Amino acid sequence: MTKVKAEPYEFEFTIPRTALVMIDWQRDFVYPGGFGESLGNDTSKLLRAVAPAKKVLEACRAAGMFVIHTREGHRADLSDLPRAKKERGNAPLQIGDMGSMGRLLVRGEYGHGIVDELAPVDGEPVVDKPGKGAFYATDMETILKMRGVEKLVFTGVTTEVCVQTSVREANDRGYDALVLEDCVGSYFPEFQQAALAMIKAQGGIFGWVSDSARFLSALEVARRESAGMASASR
Ligand code: TIU
């Protein structure tokens, strides 16, 4: 086990039993003209998390860690869109309406896609989810089980909505979750702080919080340890 400096205490992981979970890095949330802006949000607030998340993504790939991406969205006929979700927000544009990046939160549209910097590569499953949580009405848990994953490292948007919902779902399913605070973004700085505080309160009631620098230095240690073990067993 390798230890990551984190709050409320060190998070332990091994590369083979851990997955990097990239939550909803979609143009619809990160860029103007998408679903996030249609709800009245300033999308530029999410951009600062893209560069650190990219560093983590590239390091996890290089270390051979399993990477899984999620996208929030709906079928083109909106048959999986609850009325309550469609009407929520009382916004001029709703899910399924045409925006400048295509129909808002509809699968296959440009805005529904993941930003180029963090785009999935071959071998990285993409889980399409109709709700905020990564586990609700998806095969997320099946995929993690097939890989023998026990620990999850989270980046993504938005911190207090889809990231926090997914962390809570993961916690109830028996996973240890680590959230990297500079790799998650919110339209509301005060909610970012509150969501992270909630996760790590009460001895880590839902999980752990660290940052990209601390995680990357631990990942380097884990890489060296697993390389050492591989050469010792030869
Ligand atoms: N509105 C908002 O903050 N987020 C979402 O609707 N979805 C995700 O967080 N992905």
PDB file of C-alpha atoms and ligand atoms in Angstrom:
ATOM      1  CA  MET A   1       0.000   0.000   0.000  1.00  0.00           C
ATOM      2  CA  THR A   2       1.196   3.510  -0.785  1.00  0.00           C
ATOM      3  CA  LYS A   3       0.079   6.419   1.397  1.00  0.00           C
ATOM      4  CA  VAL A   4      -1.185   9.755   0.069  1.00  0.00           C
ATOM      5  CA  LYS A   5      -1.037  12.718   2.437  1.00  0.00           C
ATOM      6  CA  ALA A   6      -4.689  13.676   2.810  1.00  0.00           C
ATOM      7  CA  GLU A   7      -7.356  14.852   5.204  1.00  0.00           C
ATOM      8  CA  PRO A   8      -8.561  13.663   7.633  1.00  0.00           C
ATOM      9  CA  TYR A   9      -5.633  11.192   7.502  1.00  0.00           C
ATOM     10  CA  GLU A  10      -3.506   9.302   4.974  1.00  0.00           C
ATOM     11  CA  PHE A  11      -5.280   7.510   2.119  1.00  0.00           C
ATOM     12  CA  GLU A  12      -3.748   4.146   1.220  1.00  0.00           C
ATOM     13  CA  PHE A  13      -3.880   2.634  -2.267  1.00  0.00           C
ATOM     14  CA  THR A  14      -2.233   0.267  -4.718  1.00  0.00           C
ATOM     15  CA  ILE A  15      -2.239   0.929  -8.452  1.00  0.00           C
ATOM     16  CA  PRO A  16      -4.013  -2.328  -9.478  1.00  0.00           C
ATOM     17  CA  ARG A  17      -6.896  -1.879  -6.995  1.00  0.00           C
ATOM     18  CA  THR A  18      -7.512   1.814  -7.707  1.00  0.00           C
ATOM     19  CA  ALA A  19      -9.419   3.646 -10.447  1.00  0.00           C
ATOM     20  CA  LEU A  20      -9.175   7.272 -11.491  1.00  0.00           C
ATOM     21  CA  VAL A  21     -12.755   8.486 -11.931  1.00  0.00           C
ATOM     22  CA  MET A  22     -13.205  11.474 -14.258  1.00  0.00           C
ATOM     23  CA  ILE A  23     -16.649  12.903 -13.562  1.00  0.00           C
ATOM     24  CA  ASP A  24     -18.544  14.764 -16.318  1.00  0.00           C
ATOM     25  CA  TRP A  25     -15.720  16.770 -17.886  1.00  0.00           C
ATOM     26  CA  GLN A  26     -18.203  17.745 -20.596  1.00  0.00           C
ATOM     27  CA  ARG A  27     -18.261  20.874 -22.735  1.00  0.00           C
ATOM     28  CA  ASP A  28     -21.857  21.335 -21.565  1.00  0.00           C
ATOM     29  CA  PHE A  29     -20.571  22.208 -18.076  1.00  0.00           C
ATOM     30  CA  VAL A  30     -17.170  23.725 -18.796  1.00  0.00           C
ATOM     31  CA  TYR A  31     -17.834  26.026 -21.769  1.00  0.00           C
ATOM     32  CA  PRO A  32     -20.278  28.850 -22.470  1.00  0.00           C
ATOM     33  CA  GLY A  33     -23.349  27.904 -24.518  1.00  0.00           C
ATOM     34  CA  GLY A  34     -23.990  24.597 -22.726  1.00  0.00           C
ATOM     35  CA  PHE A  35     -26.224  23.249 -20.004  1.00  0.00           C
ATOM     36  CA  GLY A  36     -24.241  24.831 -17.146  1.00  0.00           C
ATOM     37  CA  GLU A  37     -24.553  28.325 -18.571  1.00  0.00           C
ATOM     38  CA  SER A  38     -28.257  27.746 -19.351  1.00  0.00           C
ATOM     39  CA  LEU A  39     -28.785  27.408 -15.591  1.00  0.00           C
ATOM     40  CA  GLY A  40     -27.275  30.875 -15.093  1.00  0.00           C
ATOM     41  CA  ASN A  41     -23.759  29.781 -14.141  1.00  0.00           C
ATOM     42  CA  ASP A  42     -20.366  31.350 -14.936  1.00  0.00           C
ATOM     43  CA  THR A  43     -18.643  28.422 -16.643  1.00  0.00           C
ATOM     44  CA  SER A  44     -15.172  30.015 -16.481  1.00  0.00           C
ATOM     45  CA  LYS A  45     -15.001  29.006 -12.798  1.00  0.00           C
ATOM     46  CA  LEU A  46     -14.561  25.355 -13.824  1.00  0.00           C
ATOM     47  CA  LEU A  47     -11.636  25.892 -16.181  1.00  0.00           C
ATOM     48  CA  ARG A  48      -8.957  26.216 -13.485  1.00  0.00           C
ATOM     49  CA  ALA A  49      -9.395  22.528 -12.611  1.00  0.00           C
ATOM     50  CA  VAL A  50      -8.731  21.247 -16.150  1.00  0.00           C
ATOM     51  CA  ALA A  51      -4.910  21.579 -16.127  1.00  0.00           C
ATOM     52  CA  PRO A  52      -4.309  19.783 -12.793  1.00  0.00           C
ATOM     53  CA  ALA A  53      -6.837  17.083 -13.755  1.00  0.00           C
ATOM     54  CA  LYS A  54      -4.917  16.598 -17.027  1.00  0.00           C
ATOM     55  CA  LYS A  55      -1.644  16.128 -15.144  1.00  0.00           C
ATOM     56  CA  VAL A  56      -3.267  13.522 -12.906  1.00  0.00           C
ATOM     57  CA  LEU A  57      -4.899  11.772 -15.877  1.00  0.00           C
ATOM     58  CA  GLU A  58      -1.609  11.534 -17.763  1.00  0.00           C
ATOM     59  CA  ALA A  59       0.290  10.302 -14.693  1.00  0.00           C
ATOM     60  CA  CYS A  60      -2.333   7.624 -13.956  1.00  0.00           C
ATOM     61  CA  ARG A  61      -2.196   6.445 -17.566  1.00  0.00           C
ATOM     62  CA  ALA A  62       1.606   6.266 -17.421  1.00  0.00           C
ATOM     63  CA  ALA A  63       1.392   4.311 -14.141  1.00  0.00           C
ATOM     64  CA  GLY A  64      -1.054   1.802 -15.648  1.00  0.00           C
ATOM     65  CA  MET A  65      -3.931   2.761 -13.354  1.00  0.00           C
ATOM     66  CA  PHE A  66      -7.459   2.038 -14.555  1.00  0.00           C
ATOM     67  CA  VAL A  67      -9.225   5.204 -15.782  1.00  0.00           C
ATOM     68  CA  ILE A  68     -12.988   5.530 -16.130  1.00  0.00           C
ATOM     69  CA  HIS A  69     -14.970   8.547 -17.368  1.00  0.00           C
ATOM     70  CA  THR A  70     -18.592   9.537 -16.844  1.00  0.00           C
ATOM     71  CA  ARG A  71     -20.912  11.801 -18.810  1.00  0.00           C
ATOM     72  CA  GLU A  72     -24.269  13.130 -17.703  1.00  0.00           C
ATOM     73  CA  GLY A  73     -26.878  13.108 -20.446  1.00  0.00           C
ATOM     74  CA  HIS A  74     -29.970  11.695 -22.032  1.00  0.00           C
ATOM     75  CA  ARG A  75     -31.235   9.763 -25.019  1.00  0.00           C
ATOM     76  CA  ALA A  76     -32.105  11.875 -28.073  1.00  0.00           C
ATOM     77  CA  ASP A  77     -35.811  11.105 -27.602  1.00  0.00           C
ATOM     78  CA  LEU A  78     -35.517  12.185 -23.918  1.00  0.00           C
ATOM     79  CA  SER A  79     -37.292   8.993 -22.879  1.00  0.00           C
ATOM     80  CA  ASP A  80     -34.967   8.712 -19.864  1.00  0.00           C
ATOM     81  CA  LEU A  81     -35.425  12.331 -18.763  1.00  0.00           C
ATOM     82  CA  PRO A  82     -37.711  12.791 -15.758  1.00  0.00           C
ATOM     83  CA  ARG A  83     -40.182  15.651 -16.033  1.00  0.00           C
ATOM     84  CA  ALA A  84     -38.891  16.986 -12.735  1.00  0.00           C
ATOM     85  CA  LYS A  85     -35.334  17.210 -14.095  1.00  0.00           C
ATOM     86  CA  LYS A  86     -36.412  18.811 -17.387  1.00  0.00           C
ATOM     87  CA  GLU A  87     -38.459  21.521 -15.694  1.00  0.00           C
ATOM     88  CA  ARG A  88     -35.958  22.170 -12.889  1.00  0.00           C
ATOM     89  CA  GLY A  89     -34.227  25.520 -13.062  1.00  0.00           C
ATOM     90  CA  ASN A  90     -37.074  27.307 -14.824  1.00  0.00           C
ATOM     91  CA  ALA A  91     -34.466  28.219 -17.449  1.00  0.00           C
ATOM     92  CA  PRO A  92     -35.127  29.644 -20.932  1.00  0.00           C
ATOM     93  CA  LEU A  93     -33.320  26.617 -22.410  1.00  0.00           C
ATOM     94  CA  GLN A  94     -33.992  23.133 -21.034  1.00  0.00           C
ATOM     95  CA  ILE A  95     -32.323  19.741 -21.511  1.00  0.00           C
ATOM     96  CA  GLY A  96     -32.912  18.676 -25.123  1.00  0.00           C
ATOM     97  CA  ASP A  97     -33.221  22.243 -26.443  1.00  0.00           C
ATOM     98  CA  MET A  98     -30.746  23.484 -29.057  1.00  0.00           C
ATOM     99  CA  GLY A  99     -27.803  25.472 -27.737  1.00  0.00           C
ATOM    100  CA  SER A 100     -24.645  26.695 -29.467  1.00  0.00           C
ATOM    101  CA  MET A 101     -22.941  23.283 -28.910  1.00  0.00           C
ATOM    102  CA  GLY A 102     -25.951  21.185 -29.953  1.00  0.00           C
ATOM    103  CA  ARG A 103     -28.898  19.937 -27.919  1.00  0.00           C
ATOM    104  CA  LEU A 104     -28.239  20.422 -24.195  1.00  0.00           C
ATOM    105  CA  LEU A 105     -27.152  17.249 -22.347  1.00  0.00           C
ATOM    106  CA  VAL A 106     -28.153  14.956 -25.206  1.00  0.00           C
ATOM    107  CA  ARG A 107     -25.857  12.023 -25.972  1.00  0.00           C
ATOM    108  CA  GLY A 108     -23.950  12.332 -29.219  1.00  0.00           C
ATOM    109  CA  GLU A 109     -24.137  16.140 -29.322  1.00  0.00           C
ATOM    110  CA  TYR A 110     -20.893  18.156 -29.345  1.00  0.00           C
ATOM    111  CA  GLY A 111     -21.633  19.785 -25.996  1.00  0.00           C
ATOM    112  CA  HIS A 112     -22.236  16.410 -24.357  1.00  0.00           C
ATOM    113  CA  GLY A 113     -18.683  15.353 -25.218  1.00  0.00           C
ATOM    114  CA  ILE A 114     -15.672  15.493 -22.926  1.00  0.00           C
ATOM    115  CA  VAL A 115     -13.286  18.443 -23.396  1.00  0.00           C
ATOM    116  CA  ASP A 116     -10.353  17.689 -25.704  1.00  0.00           C
ATOM    117  CA  GLU A 117      -7.730  18.037 -22.938  1.00  0.00           C
ATOM    118  CA  LEU A 118      -9.282  15.185 -20.938  1.00  0.00           C
ATOM    119  CA  ALA A 119     -10.699  13.058 -23.758  1.00  0.00           C
ATOM    120  CA  PRO A 120     -10.849   9.303 -23.086  1.00  0.00           C
ATOM    121  CA  VAL A 121      -8.425   7.014 -24.919  1.00  0.00           C
ATOM    122  CA  ASP A 122      -8.821   3.365 -25.939  1.00  0.00           C
ATOM    123  CA  GLY A 123      -9.315   1.071 -22.960  1.00  0.00           C
ATOM    124  CA  GLU A 124     -10.942   3.743 -20.766  1.00  0.00           C
ATOM    125  CA  PRO A 125     -14.658   3.033 -20.339  1.00  0.00           C
ATOM    126  CA  VAL A 126     -17.098   5.933 -20.606  1.00  0.00           C
ATOM    127  CA  VAL A 127     -20.176   5.543 -18.403  1.00  0.00           C
ATOM    128  CA  ASP A 128     -23.245   7.444 -19.620  1.00  0.00           C
ATOM    129  CA  LYS A 129     -25.453   8.369 -16.698  1.00  0.00           C
ATOM    130  CA  PRO A 130     -28.896   9.945 -16.645  1.00  0.00           C
ATOM    131  CA  GLY A 131     -28.528  11.359 -13.132  1.00  0.00           C
ATOM    132  CA  LYS A 132     -25.999  13.128 -10.992  1.00  0.00           C
ATOM    133  CA  GLY A 133     -24.467  10.003  -9.425  1.00  0.00           C
ATOM    134  CA  ALA A 134     -22.111   7.724 -11.379  1.00  0.00           C
ATOM    135  CA  PHE A 135     -23.775   4.569  -9.992  1.00  0.00           C
ATOM    136  CA  TYR A 136     -27.473   5.358 -10.489  1.00  0.00           C
ATOM    137  CA  ALA A 137     -28.907   3.508 -13.527  1.00  0.00           C
ATOM    138  CA  THR A 138     -25.423   2.656 -14.899  1.00  0.00           C
ATOM    139  CA  ASP A 139     -23.023  -0.294 -15.059  1.00  0.00           C
ATOM    140  CA  MET A 140     -20.357   1.604 -13.097  1.00  0.00           C
ATOM    141  CA  GLU A 141     -20.328  -0.864 -10.202  1.00  0.00           C
ATOM    142  CA  THR A 142     -20.162  -3.893 -12.515  1.00  0.00           C
ATOM    143  CA  ILE A 143     -17.182  -2.440 -14.373  1.00  0.00           C
ATOM    144  CA  LEU A 144     -15.311  -1.632 -11.139  1.00  0.00           C
ATOM    145  CA  LYS A 145     -16.038  -5.117  -9.762  1.00  0.00           C
ATOM    146  CA  MET A 146     -14.761  -6.830 -12.935  1.00  0.00           C
ATOM    147  CA  ARG A 147     -11.471  -4.940 -12.499  1.00  0.00           C
ATOM    148  CA  GLY A 148     -11.183  -5.710  -8.773  1.00  0.00           C
ATOM    149  CA  VAL A 149     -11.198  -1.992  -7.937  1.00  0.00           C
ATOM    150  CA  GLU A 150     -11.605  -1.024  -4.254  1.00  0.00           C
ATOM    151  CA  LYS A 151     -10.369   2.572  -4.170  1.00  0.00           C
ATOM    152  CA  LEU A 152     -11.489   5.550  -6.247  1.00  0.00           C
ATOM    153  CA  VAL A 153      -9.661   8.807  -6.948  1.00  0.00           C
ATOM    154  CA  PHE A 154     -12.012  11.550  -8.138  1.00  0.00           C
ATOM    155  CA  THR A 155     -11.618  14.553 -10.383  1.00  0.00           C
ATOM    156  CA  GLY A 156     -14.475  16.312 -12.156  1.00  0.00           C
ATOM    157  CA  VAL A 157     -17.315  18.782 -12.202  1.00  0.00           C
ATOM    158  CA  THR A 158     -19.173  19.991 -10.389  1.00  0.00           C
ATOM    159  CA  THR A 159     -17.817  19.394  -6.908  1.00  0.00           C
ATOM    160  CA  GLU A 160     -21.018  19.610  -4.891  1.00  0.00           C
ATOM    161  CA  VAL A 161     -23.313  18.126  -7.547  1.00  0.00           C
ATOM    162  CA  CYS A 162     -22.065  15.157  -9.598  1.00  0.00           C
ATOM    163  CA  VAL A 163     -18.754  14.635  -7.809  1.00  0.00           C
ATOM    164  CA  GLN A 164     -20.218  14.674  -4.321  1.00  0.00           C
ATOM    165  CA  THR A 165     -23.246  12.577  -5.322  1.00  0.00           C
ATOM    166  CA  SER A 166     -20.919   9.974  -6.842  1.00  0.00           C
ATOM    167  CA  VAL A 167     -18.635   9.972  -3.782  1.00  0.00           C
ATOM    168  CA  ARG A 168     -21.650   9.346  -1.544  1.00  0.00           C
ATOM    169  CA  GLU A 169     -22.877   6.548  -3.807  1.00  0.00           C
ATOM    170  CA  ALA A 170     -19.381   5.025  -3.824  1.00  0.00           C
ATOM    171  CA  ASN A 171     -19.172   5.220  -0.040  1.00  0.00           C
ATOM    172  CA  ASP A 172     -22.439   3.320   0.395  1.00  0.00           C
ATOM    173  CA  ARG A 173     -21.155   0.634  -1.981  1.00  0.00           C
ATOM    174  CA  GLY A 174     -18.000   0.037   0.052  1.00  0.00           C
ATOM    175  CA  TYR A 175     -15.416   2.004  -1.934  1.00  0.00           C
ATOM    176  CA  ASP A 176     -12.779   4.280  -0.411  1.00  0.00           C
ATOM    177  CA  ALA A 177     -12.907   7.636  -2.215  1.00  0.00           C
ATOM    178  CA  LEU A 178     -10.210  10.292  -2.473  1.00  0.00           C
ATOM    179  CA  VAL A 179     -11.145  13.700  -3.937  1.00  0.00           C
ATOM    180  CA  LEU A 180      -8.358  15.906  -5.353  1.00  0.00           C
ATOM    181  CA  GLU A 181      -9.422  19.421  -4.435  1.00  0.00           C
ATOM    182  CA  ASP A 182      -7.625  21.318  -7.212  1.00  0.00           C
ATOM    183  CA  CYS A 183      -8.993  18.832  -9.793  1.00  0.00           C
ATOM    184  CA  VAL A 184     -12.673  19.396  -9.007  1.00  0.00           C
ATOM    185  CA  GLY A 185     -14.575  22.544  -9.930  1.00  0.00           C
ATOM    186  CA  SER A 186     -17.719  24.348  -8.881  1.00  0.00           C
ATOM    187  CA  TYR A 187     -19.614  27.407 -10.102  1.00  0.00           C
ATOM    188  CA  PHE A 188     -19.809  28.398  -6.413  1.00  0.00           C
ATOM    189  CA  PRO A 189     -16.525  28.736  -4.448  1.00  0.00           C
ATOM    190  CA  GLU A 190     -18.406  28.486  -1.153  1.00  0.00           C
ATOM    191  CA  PHE A 191     -20.025  25.187  -2.215  1.00  0.00           C
ATOM    192  CA  GLN A 192     -16.637  23.833  -3.316  1.00  0.00           C
ATOM    193  CA  GLN A 193     -15.292  24.455   0.180  1.00  0.00           C
ATOM    194  CA  ALA A 194     -18.413  23.136   1.910  1.00  0.00           C
ATOM    195  CA  ALA A 195     -18.594  19.952  -0.179  1.00  0.00           C
ATOM    196  CA  LEU A 196     -14.950  19.121   0.486  1.00  0.00           C
ATOM    197  CA  ALA A 197     -15.398  19.861   4.190  1.00  0.00           C
ATOM    198  CA  MET A 198     -18.438  17.533   4.341  1.00  0.00           C
ATOM    199  CA  ILE A 199     -16.582  14.652   2.697  1.00  0.00           C
ATOM    200  CA  LYS A 200     -13.660  14.700   5.125  1.00  0.00           C
ATOM    201  CA  ALA A 201     -15.541  15.638   8.320  1.00  0.00           C
ATOM    202  CA  GLN A 202     -16.265  13.135  11.088  1.00  0.00           C
ATOM    203  CA  GLY A 203     -13.110  11.134  10.417  1.00  0.00           C
ATOM    204  CA  GLY A 204     -13.802  10.964   6.672  1.00  0.00           C
ATOM    205  CA  ILE A 205     -17.514  10.245   6.749  1.00  0.00           C
ATOM    206  CA  PHE A 206     -17.629   9.901   2.939  1.00  0.00           C
ATOM    207  CA  GLY A 207     -13.940   9.827   2.075  1.00  0.00           C
ATOM    208  CA  TRP A 208     -10.640  11.706   1.908  1.00  0.00           C
ATOM    209  CA  VAL A 209      -9.500  15.018   0.412  1.00  0.00           C
ATOM    210  CA  SER A 210      -6.033  15.707  -0.987  1.00  0.00           C
ATOM    211  CA  ASP A 211      -4.630  17.583  -4.004  1.00  0.00           C
ATOM    212  CA  SER A 212      -2.840  16.797  -7.247  1.00  0.00           C
ATOM    213  CA  ALA A 213       0.674  17.531  -5.925  1.00  0.00           C
ATOM    214  CA  ARG A 214       0.336  15.179  -2.952  1.00  0.00           C
ATOM    215  CA  PHE A 215      -1.346  12.484  -5.047  1.00  0.00           C
ATOM    216  CA  LEU A 216       1.231  12.682  -7.846  1.00  0.00           C
ATOM    217  CA  SER A 217       4.150  12.302  -5.458  1.00  0.00           C
ATOM    218  CA  ALA A 218       2.501   9.237  -3.881  1.00  0.00           C
ATOM    219  CA  LEU A 219       1.767   7.805  -7.328  1.00  0.00           C
ATOM    220  CA  GLU A 220       5.459   8.104  -8.187  1.00  0.00           C
ATOM    221  CA  VAL A 221       6.313   6.122  -5.032  1.00  0.00           C
ATOM    222  CA  ALA A 222       3.696   3.480  -5.951  1.00  0.00           C
ATOM    223  CA  ARG A 223       5.157   3.213  -9.445  1.00  0.00           C
ATOM    224  CA  ARG A 224       8.662   2.690  -8.110  1.00  0.00           C
ATOM    225  CA  GLU A 225       7.434   0.136  -5.566  1.00  0.00           C
ATOM    226  CA  SER A 226       5.554  -1.883  -8.171  1.00  0.00           C
ATOM    227  CA  ALA A 227       8.522  -1.690 -10.598  1.00  0.00           C
ATOM    228  CA  GLY A 228      10.797  -2.909  -7.769  1.00  0.00           C
ATOM    229  CA  MET A 229       8.472  -5.785  -6.962  1.00  0.00           C
ATOM    230  CA  ALA A 230       8.305  -6.781 -10.634  1.00  0.00           C
ATOM    231  CA  SER A 231      12.110  -6.890 -10.948  1.00  0.00           C
ATOM    232  CA  ALA A 232      12.509  -8.745  -7.597  1.00  0.00           C
ATOM    233  CA  SER A 233      10.134 -11.481  -8.777  1.00  0.00           C
ATOM    234  CA  ARG A 234      12.071 -12.093 -11.996  1.00  0.00           C
TER     235      ARG A 234
HETATM  236  N1  TIU B   1     -25.417  22.096 -12.327  1.00  0.00           N
HETATM  237  C1  TIU B   1     -24.333  21.528 -11.805  1.00  0.00           C
HETATM  238  O1  TIU B   1     -23.604  22.105 -11.004  1.00  0.00           O
HETATM  239  N2  TIU B   1     -23.981  20.265 -12.189  1.00  0.00           N
HETATM  240  C2  TIU B   1     -24.693  19.377 -12.927  1.00  0.00           C
HETATM  241  O2  TIU B   1     -25.831  19.602 -13.299  1.00  0.00           O
HETATM  242  N3  TIU B   1     -24.062  18.224 -13.276  1.00  0.00           N
HETATM  243  C3  TIU B   1     -22.806  17.862 -12.841  1.00  0.00           C
HETATM  244  O3  TIU B   1     -22.344  18.321 -11.806  1.00  0.00           O
HETATM  245  N4  TIU B   1     -22.111  17.061 -13.624  1.00  0.00           N
END
